[in-house]
Coordinates of C-alpha atoms and ligand atoms in Angstrom, one line a residue:
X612 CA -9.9 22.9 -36.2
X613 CA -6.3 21.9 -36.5
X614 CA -4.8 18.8 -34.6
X615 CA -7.9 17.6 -32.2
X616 CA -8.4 14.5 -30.1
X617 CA -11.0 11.8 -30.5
X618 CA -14.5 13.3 -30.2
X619 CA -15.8 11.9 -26.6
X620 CA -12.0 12.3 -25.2
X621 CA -12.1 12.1 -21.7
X622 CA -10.7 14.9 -19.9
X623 CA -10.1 15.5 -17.0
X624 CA -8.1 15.4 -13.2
X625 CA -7.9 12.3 -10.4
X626 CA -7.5 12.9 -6.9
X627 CA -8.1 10.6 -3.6
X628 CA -10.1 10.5 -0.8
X629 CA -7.4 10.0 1.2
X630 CA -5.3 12.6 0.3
X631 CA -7.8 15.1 -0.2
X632 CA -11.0 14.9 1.8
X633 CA -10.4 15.7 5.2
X634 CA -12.9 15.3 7.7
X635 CA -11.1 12.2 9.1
X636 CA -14.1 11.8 12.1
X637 CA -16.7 13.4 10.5
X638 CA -19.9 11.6 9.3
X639 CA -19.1 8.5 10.8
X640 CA -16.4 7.8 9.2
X641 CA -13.8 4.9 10.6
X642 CA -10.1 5.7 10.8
X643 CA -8.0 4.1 8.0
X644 CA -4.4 3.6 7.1
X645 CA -4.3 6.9 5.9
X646 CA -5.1 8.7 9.0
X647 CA -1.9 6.9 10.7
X648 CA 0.5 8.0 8.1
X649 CA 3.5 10.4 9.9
X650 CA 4.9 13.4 8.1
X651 CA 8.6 13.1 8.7
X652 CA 9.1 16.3 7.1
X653 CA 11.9 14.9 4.8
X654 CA 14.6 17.2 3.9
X655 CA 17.1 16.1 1.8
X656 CA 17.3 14.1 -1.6
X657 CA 18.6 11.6 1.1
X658 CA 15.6 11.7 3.1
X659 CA 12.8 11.8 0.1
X660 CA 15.0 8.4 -1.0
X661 CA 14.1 6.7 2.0
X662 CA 10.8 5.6 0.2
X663 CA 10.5 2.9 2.6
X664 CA 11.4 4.8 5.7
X665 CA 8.7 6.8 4.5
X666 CA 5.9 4.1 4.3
X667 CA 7.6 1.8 7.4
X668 CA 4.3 1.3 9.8
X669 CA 4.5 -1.0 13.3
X670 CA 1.9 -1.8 15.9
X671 CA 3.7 1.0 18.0
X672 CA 3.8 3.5 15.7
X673 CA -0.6 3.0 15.0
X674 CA -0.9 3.3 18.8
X675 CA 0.6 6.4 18.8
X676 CA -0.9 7.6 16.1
X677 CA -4.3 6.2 17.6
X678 CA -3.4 8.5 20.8
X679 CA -3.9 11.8 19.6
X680 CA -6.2 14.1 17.2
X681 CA -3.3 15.7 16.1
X682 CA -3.4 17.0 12.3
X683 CA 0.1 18.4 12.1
X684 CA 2.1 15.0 12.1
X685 CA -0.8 13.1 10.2
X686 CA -1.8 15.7 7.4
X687 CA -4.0 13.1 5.5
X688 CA -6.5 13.6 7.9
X689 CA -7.1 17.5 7.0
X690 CA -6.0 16.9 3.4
X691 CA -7.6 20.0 1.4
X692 CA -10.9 20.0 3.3
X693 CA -12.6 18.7 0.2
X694 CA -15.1 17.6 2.3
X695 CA -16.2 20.8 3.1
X696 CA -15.1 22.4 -0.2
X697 CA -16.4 20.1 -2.9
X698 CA -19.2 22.7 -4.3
X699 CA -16.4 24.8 -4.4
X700 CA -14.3 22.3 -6.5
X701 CA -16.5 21.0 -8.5
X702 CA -17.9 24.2 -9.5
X703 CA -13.6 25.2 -10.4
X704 CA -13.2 21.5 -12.4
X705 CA -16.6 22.5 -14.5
X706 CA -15.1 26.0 -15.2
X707 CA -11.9 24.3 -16.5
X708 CA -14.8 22.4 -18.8
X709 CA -13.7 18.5 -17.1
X710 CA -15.6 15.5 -19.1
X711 CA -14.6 13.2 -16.0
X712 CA -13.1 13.5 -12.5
X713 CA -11.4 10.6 -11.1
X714 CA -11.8 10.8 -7.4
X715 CA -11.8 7.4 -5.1
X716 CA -14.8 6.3 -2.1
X717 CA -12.9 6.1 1.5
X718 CA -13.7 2.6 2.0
X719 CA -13.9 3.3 5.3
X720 CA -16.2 6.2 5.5
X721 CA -19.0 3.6 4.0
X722 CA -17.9 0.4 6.5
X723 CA -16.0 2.3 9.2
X724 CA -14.4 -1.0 10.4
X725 CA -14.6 -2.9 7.0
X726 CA -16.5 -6.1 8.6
X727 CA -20.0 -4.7 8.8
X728 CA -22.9 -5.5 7.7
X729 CA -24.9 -2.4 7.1
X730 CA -23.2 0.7 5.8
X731 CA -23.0 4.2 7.3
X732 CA -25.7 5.9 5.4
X733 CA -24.0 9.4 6.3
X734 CA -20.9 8.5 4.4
X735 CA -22.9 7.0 1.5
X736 CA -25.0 10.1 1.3
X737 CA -21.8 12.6 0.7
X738 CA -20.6 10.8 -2.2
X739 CA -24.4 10.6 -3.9
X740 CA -23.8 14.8 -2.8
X741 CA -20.0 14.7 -4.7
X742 CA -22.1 12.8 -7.6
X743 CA -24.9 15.0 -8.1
X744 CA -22.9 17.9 -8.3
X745 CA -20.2 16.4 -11.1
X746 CA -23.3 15.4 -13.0
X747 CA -24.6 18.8 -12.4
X748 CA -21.8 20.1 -15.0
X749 CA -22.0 17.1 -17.2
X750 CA -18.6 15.8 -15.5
X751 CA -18.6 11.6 -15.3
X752 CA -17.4 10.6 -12.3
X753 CA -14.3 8.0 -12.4
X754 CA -14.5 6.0 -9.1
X755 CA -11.4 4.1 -7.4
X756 CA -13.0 2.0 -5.3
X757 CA -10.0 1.4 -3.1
X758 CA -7.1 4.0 -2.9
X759 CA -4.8 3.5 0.0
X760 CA -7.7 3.5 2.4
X761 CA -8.1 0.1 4.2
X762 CA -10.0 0.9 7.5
X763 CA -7.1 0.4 10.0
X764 CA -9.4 -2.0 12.3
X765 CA -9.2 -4.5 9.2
X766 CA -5.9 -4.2 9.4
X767 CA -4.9 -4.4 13.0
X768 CA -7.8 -7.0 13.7
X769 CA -7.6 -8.9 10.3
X770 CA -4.1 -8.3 9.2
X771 CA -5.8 -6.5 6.0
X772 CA -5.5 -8.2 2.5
X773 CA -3.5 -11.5 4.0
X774 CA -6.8 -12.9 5.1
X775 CA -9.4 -14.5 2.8
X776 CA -11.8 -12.8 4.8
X777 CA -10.8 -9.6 2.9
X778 CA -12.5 -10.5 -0.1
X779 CA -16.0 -10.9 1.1
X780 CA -15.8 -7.6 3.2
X781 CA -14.8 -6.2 0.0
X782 CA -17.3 -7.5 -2.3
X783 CA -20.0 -6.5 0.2
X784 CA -18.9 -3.0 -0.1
X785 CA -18.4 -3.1 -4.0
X786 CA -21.7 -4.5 -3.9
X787 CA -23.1 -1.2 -1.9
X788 CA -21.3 1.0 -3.7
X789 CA -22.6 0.2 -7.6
X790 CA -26.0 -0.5 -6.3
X791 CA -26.5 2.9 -4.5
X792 CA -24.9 4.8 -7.5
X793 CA -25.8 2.5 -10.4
X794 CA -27.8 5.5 -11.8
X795 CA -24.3 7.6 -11.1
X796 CA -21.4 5.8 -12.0
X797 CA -20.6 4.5 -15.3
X798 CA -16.7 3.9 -14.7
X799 CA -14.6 2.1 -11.8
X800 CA -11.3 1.2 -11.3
X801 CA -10.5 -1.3 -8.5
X802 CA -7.1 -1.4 -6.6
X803 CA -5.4 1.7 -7.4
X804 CA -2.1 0.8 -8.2
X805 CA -2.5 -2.8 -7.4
X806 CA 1.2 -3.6 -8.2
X807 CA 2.2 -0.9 -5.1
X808 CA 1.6 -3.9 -2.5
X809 CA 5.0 -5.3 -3.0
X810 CA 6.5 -0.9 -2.5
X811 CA 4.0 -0.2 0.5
X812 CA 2.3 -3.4 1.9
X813 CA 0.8 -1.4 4.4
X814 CA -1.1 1.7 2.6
X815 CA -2.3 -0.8 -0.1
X816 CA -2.4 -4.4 1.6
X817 CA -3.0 -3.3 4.9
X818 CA -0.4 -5.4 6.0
X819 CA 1.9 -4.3 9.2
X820 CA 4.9 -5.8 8.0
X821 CA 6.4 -5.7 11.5
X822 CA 3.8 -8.7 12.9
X823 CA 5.0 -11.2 10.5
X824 CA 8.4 -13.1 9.7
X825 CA 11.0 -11.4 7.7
X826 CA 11.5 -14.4 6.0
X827 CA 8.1 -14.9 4.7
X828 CA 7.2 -11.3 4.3
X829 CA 7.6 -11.4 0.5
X830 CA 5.2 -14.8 0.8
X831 CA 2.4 -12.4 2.8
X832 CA 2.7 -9.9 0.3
X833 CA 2.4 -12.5 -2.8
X834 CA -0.8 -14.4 -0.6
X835 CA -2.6 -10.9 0.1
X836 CA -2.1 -9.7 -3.8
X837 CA -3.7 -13.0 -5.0
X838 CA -6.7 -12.5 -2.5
X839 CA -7.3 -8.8 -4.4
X840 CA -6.7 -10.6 -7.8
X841 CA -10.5 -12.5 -6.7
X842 CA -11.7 -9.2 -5.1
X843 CA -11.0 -7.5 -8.3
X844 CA -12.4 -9.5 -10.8
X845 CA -15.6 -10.3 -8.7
X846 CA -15.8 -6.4 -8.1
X847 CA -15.8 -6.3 -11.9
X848 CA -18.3 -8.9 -12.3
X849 CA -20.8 -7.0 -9.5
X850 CA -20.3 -4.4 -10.9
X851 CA -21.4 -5.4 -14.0
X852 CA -24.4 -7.0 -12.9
X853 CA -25.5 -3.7 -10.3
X854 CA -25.0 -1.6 -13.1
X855 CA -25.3 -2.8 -16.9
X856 CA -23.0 -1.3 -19.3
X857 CA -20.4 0.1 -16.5
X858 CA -16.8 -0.4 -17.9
X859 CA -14.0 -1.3 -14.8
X860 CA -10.4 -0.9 -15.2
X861 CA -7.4 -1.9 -13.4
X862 CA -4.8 0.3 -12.3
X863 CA -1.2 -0.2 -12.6
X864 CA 1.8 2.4 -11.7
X865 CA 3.9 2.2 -15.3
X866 CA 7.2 2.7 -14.2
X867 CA 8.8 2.6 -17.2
X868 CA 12.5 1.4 -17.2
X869 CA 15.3 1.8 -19.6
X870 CA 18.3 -0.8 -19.8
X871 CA 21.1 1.0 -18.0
X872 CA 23.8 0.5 -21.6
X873 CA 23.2 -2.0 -24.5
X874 CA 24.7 -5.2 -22.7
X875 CA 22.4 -8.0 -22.6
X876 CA 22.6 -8.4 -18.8
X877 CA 21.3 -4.8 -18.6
X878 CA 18.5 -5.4 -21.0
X879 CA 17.6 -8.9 -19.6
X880 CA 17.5 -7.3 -16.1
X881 CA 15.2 -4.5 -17.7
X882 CA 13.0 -7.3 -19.4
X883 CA 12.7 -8.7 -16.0
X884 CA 11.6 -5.7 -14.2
X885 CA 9.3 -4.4 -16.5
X886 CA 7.7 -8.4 -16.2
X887 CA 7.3 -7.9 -12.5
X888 CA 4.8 -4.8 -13.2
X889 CA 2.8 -6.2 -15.5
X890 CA 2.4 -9.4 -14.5
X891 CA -0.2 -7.3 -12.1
X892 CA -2.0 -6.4 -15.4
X893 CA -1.3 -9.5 -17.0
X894 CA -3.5 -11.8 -14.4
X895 CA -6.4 -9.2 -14.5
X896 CA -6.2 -8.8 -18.4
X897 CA -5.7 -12.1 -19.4
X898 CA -7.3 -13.5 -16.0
X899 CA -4.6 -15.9 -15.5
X900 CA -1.4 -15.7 -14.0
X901 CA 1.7 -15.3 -16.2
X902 CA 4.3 -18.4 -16.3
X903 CA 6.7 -16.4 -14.6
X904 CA 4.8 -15.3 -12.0
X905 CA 4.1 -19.0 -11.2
X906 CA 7.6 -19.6 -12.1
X907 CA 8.5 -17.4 -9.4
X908 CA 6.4 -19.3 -6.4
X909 CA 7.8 -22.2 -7.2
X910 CA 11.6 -21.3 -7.5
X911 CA 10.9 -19.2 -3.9
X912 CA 8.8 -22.2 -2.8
X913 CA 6.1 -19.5 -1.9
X914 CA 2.9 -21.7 -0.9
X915 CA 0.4 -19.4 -2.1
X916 CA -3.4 -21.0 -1.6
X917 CA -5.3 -20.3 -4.5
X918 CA -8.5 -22.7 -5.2
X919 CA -9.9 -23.6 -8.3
X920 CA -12.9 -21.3 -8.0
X921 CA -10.5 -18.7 -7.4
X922 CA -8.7 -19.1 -10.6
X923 CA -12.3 -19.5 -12.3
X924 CA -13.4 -16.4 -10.8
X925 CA -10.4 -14.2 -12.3
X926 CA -10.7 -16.3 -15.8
X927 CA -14.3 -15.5 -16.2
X928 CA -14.2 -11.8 -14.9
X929 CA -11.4 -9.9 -16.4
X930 CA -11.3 -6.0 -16.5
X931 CA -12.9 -4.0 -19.3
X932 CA -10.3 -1.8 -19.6
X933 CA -6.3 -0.6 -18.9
X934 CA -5.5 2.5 -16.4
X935 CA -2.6 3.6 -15.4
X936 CA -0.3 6.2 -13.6
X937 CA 2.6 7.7 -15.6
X938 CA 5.1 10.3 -13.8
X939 CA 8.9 9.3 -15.0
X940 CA 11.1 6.7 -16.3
X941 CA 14.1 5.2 -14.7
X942 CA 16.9 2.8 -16.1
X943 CA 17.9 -0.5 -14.3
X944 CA 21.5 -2.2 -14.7
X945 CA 22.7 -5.6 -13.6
X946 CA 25.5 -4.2 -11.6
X947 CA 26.0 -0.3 -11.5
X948 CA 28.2 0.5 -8.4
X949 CA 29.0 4.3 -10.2
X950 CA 25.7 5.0 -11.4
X951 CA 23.7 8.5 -9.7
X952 CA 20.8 7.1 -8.0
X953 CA 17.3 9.1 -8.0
X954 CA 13.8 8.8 -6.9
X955 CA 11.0 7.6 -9.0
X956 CA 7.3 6.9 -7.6
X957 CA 8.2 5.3 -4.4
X958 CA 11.0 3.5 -5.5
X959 CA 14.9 4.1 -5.8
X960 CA 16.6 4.1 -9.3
X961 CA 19.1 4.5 -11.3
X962 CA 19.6 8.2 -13.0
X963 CA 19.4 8.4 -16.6
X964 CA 22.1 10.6 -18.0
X965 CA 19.5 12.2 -20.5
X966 CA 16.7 13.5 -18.9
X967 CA 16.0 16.3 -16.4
X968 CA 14.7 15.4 -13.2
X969 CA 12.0 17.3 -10.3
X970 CA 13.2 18.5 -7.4
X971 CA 11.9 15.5 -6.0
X972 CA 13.9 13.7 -8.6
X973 CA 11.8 12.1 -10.8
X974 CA 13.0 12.2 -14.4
X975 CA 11.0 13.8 -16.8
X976 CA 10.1 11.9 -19.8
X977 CA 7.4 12.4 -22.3
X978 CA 8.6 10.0 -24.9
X979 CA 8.6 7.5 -22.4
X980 CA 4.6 8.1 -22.2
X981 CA 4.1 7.0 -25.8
X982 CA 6.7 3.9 -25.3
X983 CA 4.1 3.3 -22.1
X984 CA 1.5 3.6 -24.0
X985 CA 2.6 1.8 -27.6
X986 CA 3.7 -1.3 -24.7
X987 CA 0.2 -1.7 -22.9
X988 CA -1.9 -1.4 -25.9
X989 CA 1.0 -4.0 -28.4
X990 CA 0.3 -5.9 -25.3
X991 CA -3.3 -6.4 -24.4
X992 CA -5.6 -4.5 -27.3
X993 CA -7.8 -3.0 -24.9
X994 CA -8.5 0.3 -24.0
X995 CA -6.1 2.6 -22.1
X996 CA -6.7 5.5 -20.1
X997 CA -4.1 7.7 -18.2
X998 CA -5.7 8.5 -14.7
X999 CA -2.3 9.8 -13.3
X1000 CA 0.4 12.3 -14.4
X1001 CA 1.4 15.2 -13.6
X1002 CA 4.3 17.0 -11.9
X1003 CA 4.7 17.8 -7.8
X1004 CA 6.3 21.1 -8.0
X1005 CA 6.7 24.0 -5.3
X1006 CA 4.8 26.7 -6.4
X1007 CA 5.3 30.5 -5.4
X1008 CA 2.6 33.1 -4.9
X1009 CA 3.8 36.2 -6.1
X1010 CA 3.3 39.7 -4.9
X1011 CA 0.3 40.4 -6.7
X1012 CA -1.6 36.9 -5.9
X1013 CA -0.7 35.0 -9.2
X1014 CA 1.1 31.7 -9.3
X1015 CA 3.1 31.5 -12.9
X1016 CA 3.8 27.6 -13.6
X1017 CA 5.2 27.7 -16.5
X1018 CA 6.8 24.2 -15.6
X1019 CA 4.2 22.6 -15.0
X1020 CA 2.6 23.5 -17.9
X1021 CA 5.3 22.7 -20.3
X1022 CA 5.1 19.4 -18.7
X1023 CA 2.0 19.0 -19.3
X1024 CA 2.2 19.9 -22.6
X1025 CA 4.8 17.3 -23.5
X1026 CA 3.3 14.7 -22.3
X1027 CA -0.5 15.2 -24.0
X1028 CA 1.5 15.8 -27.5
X1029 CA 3.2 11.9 -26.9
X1030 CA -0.3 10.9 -26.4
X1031 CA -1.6 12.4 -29.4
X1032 CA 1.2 10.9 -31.1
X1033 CA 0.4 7.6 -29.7
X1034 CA -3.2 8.0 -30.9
X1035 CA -2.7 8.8 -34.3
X1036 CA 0.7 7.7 -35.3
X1037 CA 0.7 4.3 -33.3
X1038 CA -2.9 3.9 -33.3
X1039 CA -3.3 3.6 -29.5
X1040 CA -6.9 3.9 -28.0
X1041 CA -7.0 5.8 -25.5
X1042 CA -10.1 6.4 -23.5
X1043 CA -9.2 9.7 -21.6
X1044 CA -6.4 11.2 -19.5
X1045 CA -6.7 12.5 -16.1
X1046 CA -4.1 14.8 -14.5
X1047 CA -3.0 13.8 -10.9
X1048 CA -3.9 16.4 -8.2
X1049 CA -5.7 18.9 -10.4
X1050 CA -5.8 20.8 -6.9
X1051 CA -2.8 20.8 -4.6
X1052 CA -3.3 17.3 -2.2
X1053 CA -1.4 15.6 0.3
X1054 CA 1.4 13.4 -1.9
X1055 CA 1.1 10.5 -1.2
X1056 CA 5.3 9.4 -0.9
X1057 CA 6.1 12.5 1.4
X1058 CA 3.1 13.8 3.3
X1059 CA 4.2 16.7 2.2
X1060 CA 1.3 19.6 1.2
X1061 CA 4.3 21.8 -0.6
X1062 CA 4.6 19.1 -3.2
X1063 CA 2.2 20.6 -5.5
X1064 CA 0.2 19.4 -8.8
X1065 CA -2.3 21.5 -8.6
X1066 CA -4.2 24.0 -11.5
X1067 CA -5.5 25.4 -8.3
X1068 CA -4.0 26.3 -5.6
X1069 CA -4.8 25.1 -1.8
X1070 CA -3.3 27.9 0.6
X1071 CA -2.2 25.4 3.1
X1072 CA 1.3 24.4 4.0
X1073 CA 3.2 21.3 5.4
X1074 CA 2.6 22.2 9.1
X1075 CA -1.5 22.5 8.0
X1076 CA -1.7 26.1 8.2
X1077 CA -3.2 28.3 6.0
X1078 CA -7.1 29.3 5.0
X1079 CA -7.6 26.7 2.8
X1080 CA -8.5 29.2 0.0
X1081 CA -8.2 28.1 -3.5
X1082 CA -6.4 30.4 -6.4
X1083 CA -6.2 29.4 -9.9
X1084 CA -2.9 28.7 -11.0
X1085 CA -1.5 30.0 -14.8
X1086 CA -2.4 26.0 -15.6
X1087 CA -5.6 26.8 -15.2
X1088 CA -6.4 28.8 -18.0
X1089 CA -4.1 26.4 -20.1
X1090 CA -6.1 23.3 -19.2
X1091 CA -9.2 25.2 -20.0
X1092 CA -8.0 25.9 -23.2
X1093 CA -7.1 22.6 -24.3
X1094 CA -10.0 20.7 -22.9
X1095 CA -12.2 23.6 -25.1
X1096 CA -10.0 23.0 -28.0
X1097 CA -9.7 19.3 -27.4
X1098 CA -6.3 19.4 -27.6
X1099 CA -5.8 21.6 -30.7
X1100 CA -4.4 24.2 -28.3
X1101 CA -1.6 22.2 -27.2
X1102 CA -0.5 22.7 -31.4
X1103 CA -1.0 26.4 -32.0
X1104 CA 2.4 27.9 -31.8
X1105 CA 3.6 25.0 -34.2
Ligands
LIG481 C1 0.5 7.8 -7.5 C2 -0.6 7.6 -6.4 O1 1.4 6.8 -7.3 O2 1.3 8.9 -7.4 C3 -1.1 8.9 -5.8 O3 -1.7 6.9 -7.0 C4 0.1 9.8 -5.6 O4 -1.8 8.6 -4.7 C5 0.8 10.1 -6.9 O5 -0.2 11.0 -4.9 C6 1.9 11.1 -6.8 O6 2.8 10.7 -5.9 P1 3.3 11.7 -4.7 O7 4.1 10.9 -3.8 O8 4.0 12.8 -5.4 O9 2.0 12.2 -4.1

């Protein structure tokens, strides 16, 4: 049987609603921060730098966006036509033999607004379709329960995550969601990417950043994180309670960063970065917040209003489990005027001489998995699972209808050999690993559809033309392969 991975291994691929489903105003559905998201059609290294140019979001810019059905400009609301496709994809992921597929509920397609009372039964009765058909093929869903999907009216009428209010909406839908598909849904993850809210306030906090004081914007930000610090870990403890024996994760982006050289400032400034990520997983871990992070509000003078049943709530409630995305790694410096600078997952960085790089620029680095992986697990003893990675590539079709992505398998290759090392040499547990876009989806950074991850390709292109057919890329064979030989594939020319 050669080199395998552990027997119940979760295989798989992760998408989200919001880049992928489509069907923006269909079954009832309420528009969210998604379907306001402009393609700029970036161009340059320049341009796909601007990471906050990209995100940047006023009231002006939602109007206009509000004043037209146009797909072109907002292409998250045509995505891949999942919506209309998911037989279709399902039916590819089960012939690729997936154990799980991560996909996330459009908040906003169950509470169109996000302040209702009663649910749209229409949107809950496509995800029980989605459901069925995973379970179908034996495939265990892997629900994000919030993926960059406020509904927009929470946000324009609320001011999304900054007001207390948030967490009851929130807890209402939770609450909807694990009772409907308690018989369904076995694992959840909460916030995707919880520690994103300080990169893109708006997609993930629902925060227009242009309605509030410069000054206190990093305050905002700090007040609305805490408020889904009490969503989350009362999501985990409804969860529990709708359905016995669920397991919920949090869900961190691991930017991994390497001091720049071997002087202390450089490391100290890497120790210090590397703190401001996980003290996200830190406080839903541990259920506490880190000295640091405390250490932080007070040296800022940040007022953040936290009550004592607040705190109680995140001690008593903390998550089951450790997910996280992993594309690149990135180095840091104290001062480095001369240093190339490069794109990592929506944040600027310094290059790091060593390793190849994208064409978006993100630096490929598998043994910076396995340092990911050895750090989480030294550092909390829980569980891990990989629900992201993969690489955004342009892919050709050639002559004769085949797409050869050799790249992205090699990739791919890399980085599930680190894992297996990180398994068995550094005794890691590791619950599954999930490729990100295991069919070509809106990226989320860009807009862009020609950013592809995909073992399947969508013909569609940035401008939303296309049929919308789906062709199996080389990957797919490859990933079929390895999933059949749970991993012992990935070893054979060894
Ligand atoms: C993760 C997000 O950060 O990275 C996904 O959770 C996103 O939503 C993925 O799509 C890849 O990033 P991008 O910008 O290439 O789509």
């Amino acid at each position: 049987m050669g080199k395998t991975f552990p027997e119940g291994f979760l295989w798989g691929g992760a998408t989200a609603a919001n880049q992928f489903e489509g069907g923006w105003k269909e079954g009832g559905k309420g528009v969210s921060v998604s379907d306001v998201a402009l393609f700029k059609d970036p161009k340059s290294m320049e341009e796909l730098l601007d990471v906050h140019g990209n995100c940047d979001i006023t009231d002006e810019m939602i109007e206009k966006a509000l004043s037209t059905d146009d797909e072109v400009y907002y292409p998250k609301r045509h995505g891949i036509d999942f919506y209309h496709h998911y037989k279709e994809d399902i039916a590819l992921f089960a012939q690729m033999g997936f154990k799980t597929f991560r996909l996330s509920i459009a908040w906003s397609r169950i509470f169109p607004r996000g302040d209702e009372q009663e649910p749209n039964e229409e949107g809950l009765k496509f995800y029980d379709d989605v459901f069925d058909e995973c379970l179908k093929y034996g495939i265990e869903p892997l629900v994000t329960m919030s993926h960059y999907e406020p509904p927009l009216a929470f946000c324009q009428e609320y001011d999304g995550w900054y007001n207390r209010k948030a967490i009851d909406f929130f807890c209402h839908y939770v609450d909807v969601i694990t009772k409907r598909y308690q018989d369904k849904v076995k694992y959840w993850l909460t916030f995707n990417e919880v520690d994103s809210i300080t990169r893109h306030p708006f997609m993930t906090g629902g925060l227009i950043e242009s309605r509030f004081d410069p000054e206190k914007f990093e305050e905002v930000k700090y007040q609305a994180m805490h408020h889904q610090f009490v969503a989350s870990a009362l999501a985990t403890k409804i969860c529990h309670d709708n359905i016995p024996g669920s397991k919920v994760g949090c869900m961190l982006t691991k930017q991994t960063y390497y001091p720049y050289t071997c002087k202390p400032e450089d490391v100290l400034e890497q120790q210090q970065k590397m703190r401001e990520l996980y003290a996200f997983s830190d406080t839903q871990v541990f259920g506490e917040y880190p000295a640091y992070l405390l250490a932080k509000y007070r040296n800022n003078g940040y007022n953040i209003v936290m009550t004592d049943e607040d705190l109680k709530a995140m001690k008593d409630y903390p998550v089951d489990f450790i997910s996280f995305s992993y594309y690149s790694s990135s180095c840091v410096a104290k001062k480095a005027e001369d240093a190339q600078m490069t794109a990592a997952n929506t944040v600027v960085a310094i290059k790091n001489p060593y390793l190849p790089s994208s064409d978006w620029g993100w630096q490929i680095d598998p043994i910076g998995l396995r340092i990911s992986l050895v750090d989480l697990y030294d550092r909390y003893r829980k569980p891990l699972f990989i629900v992201e990675n993969g690489l955004g590539a342009k892919d050709i079709v050639e002559a004769d209808g085949t797409i050869n992505d050799d790249y992205r398998i090699d990739y791919l290759k890399e980085h599930c050999k680190a894992m297996y090392q990180a398994i068995y040499e550094d005794g890691v547990e590791l619950m599954g690993y999930t490729t990100w876009g295991p069919i070509d989806l809106i990226s989320n950074s860009t807009n862009q559809m020609s950013k592809r991850y995909g073992f399947i390709y969508v013909d569609v292109d940035d401008y939303g033309q296309g049929t919308y057919k789906r062709i199996k890329k080389k990957s797919f064979d490859w990933y079929k392969e390895v999933i059949a030989t749970n991993g012992a594939s990935l070893f054979k020319d060894e």
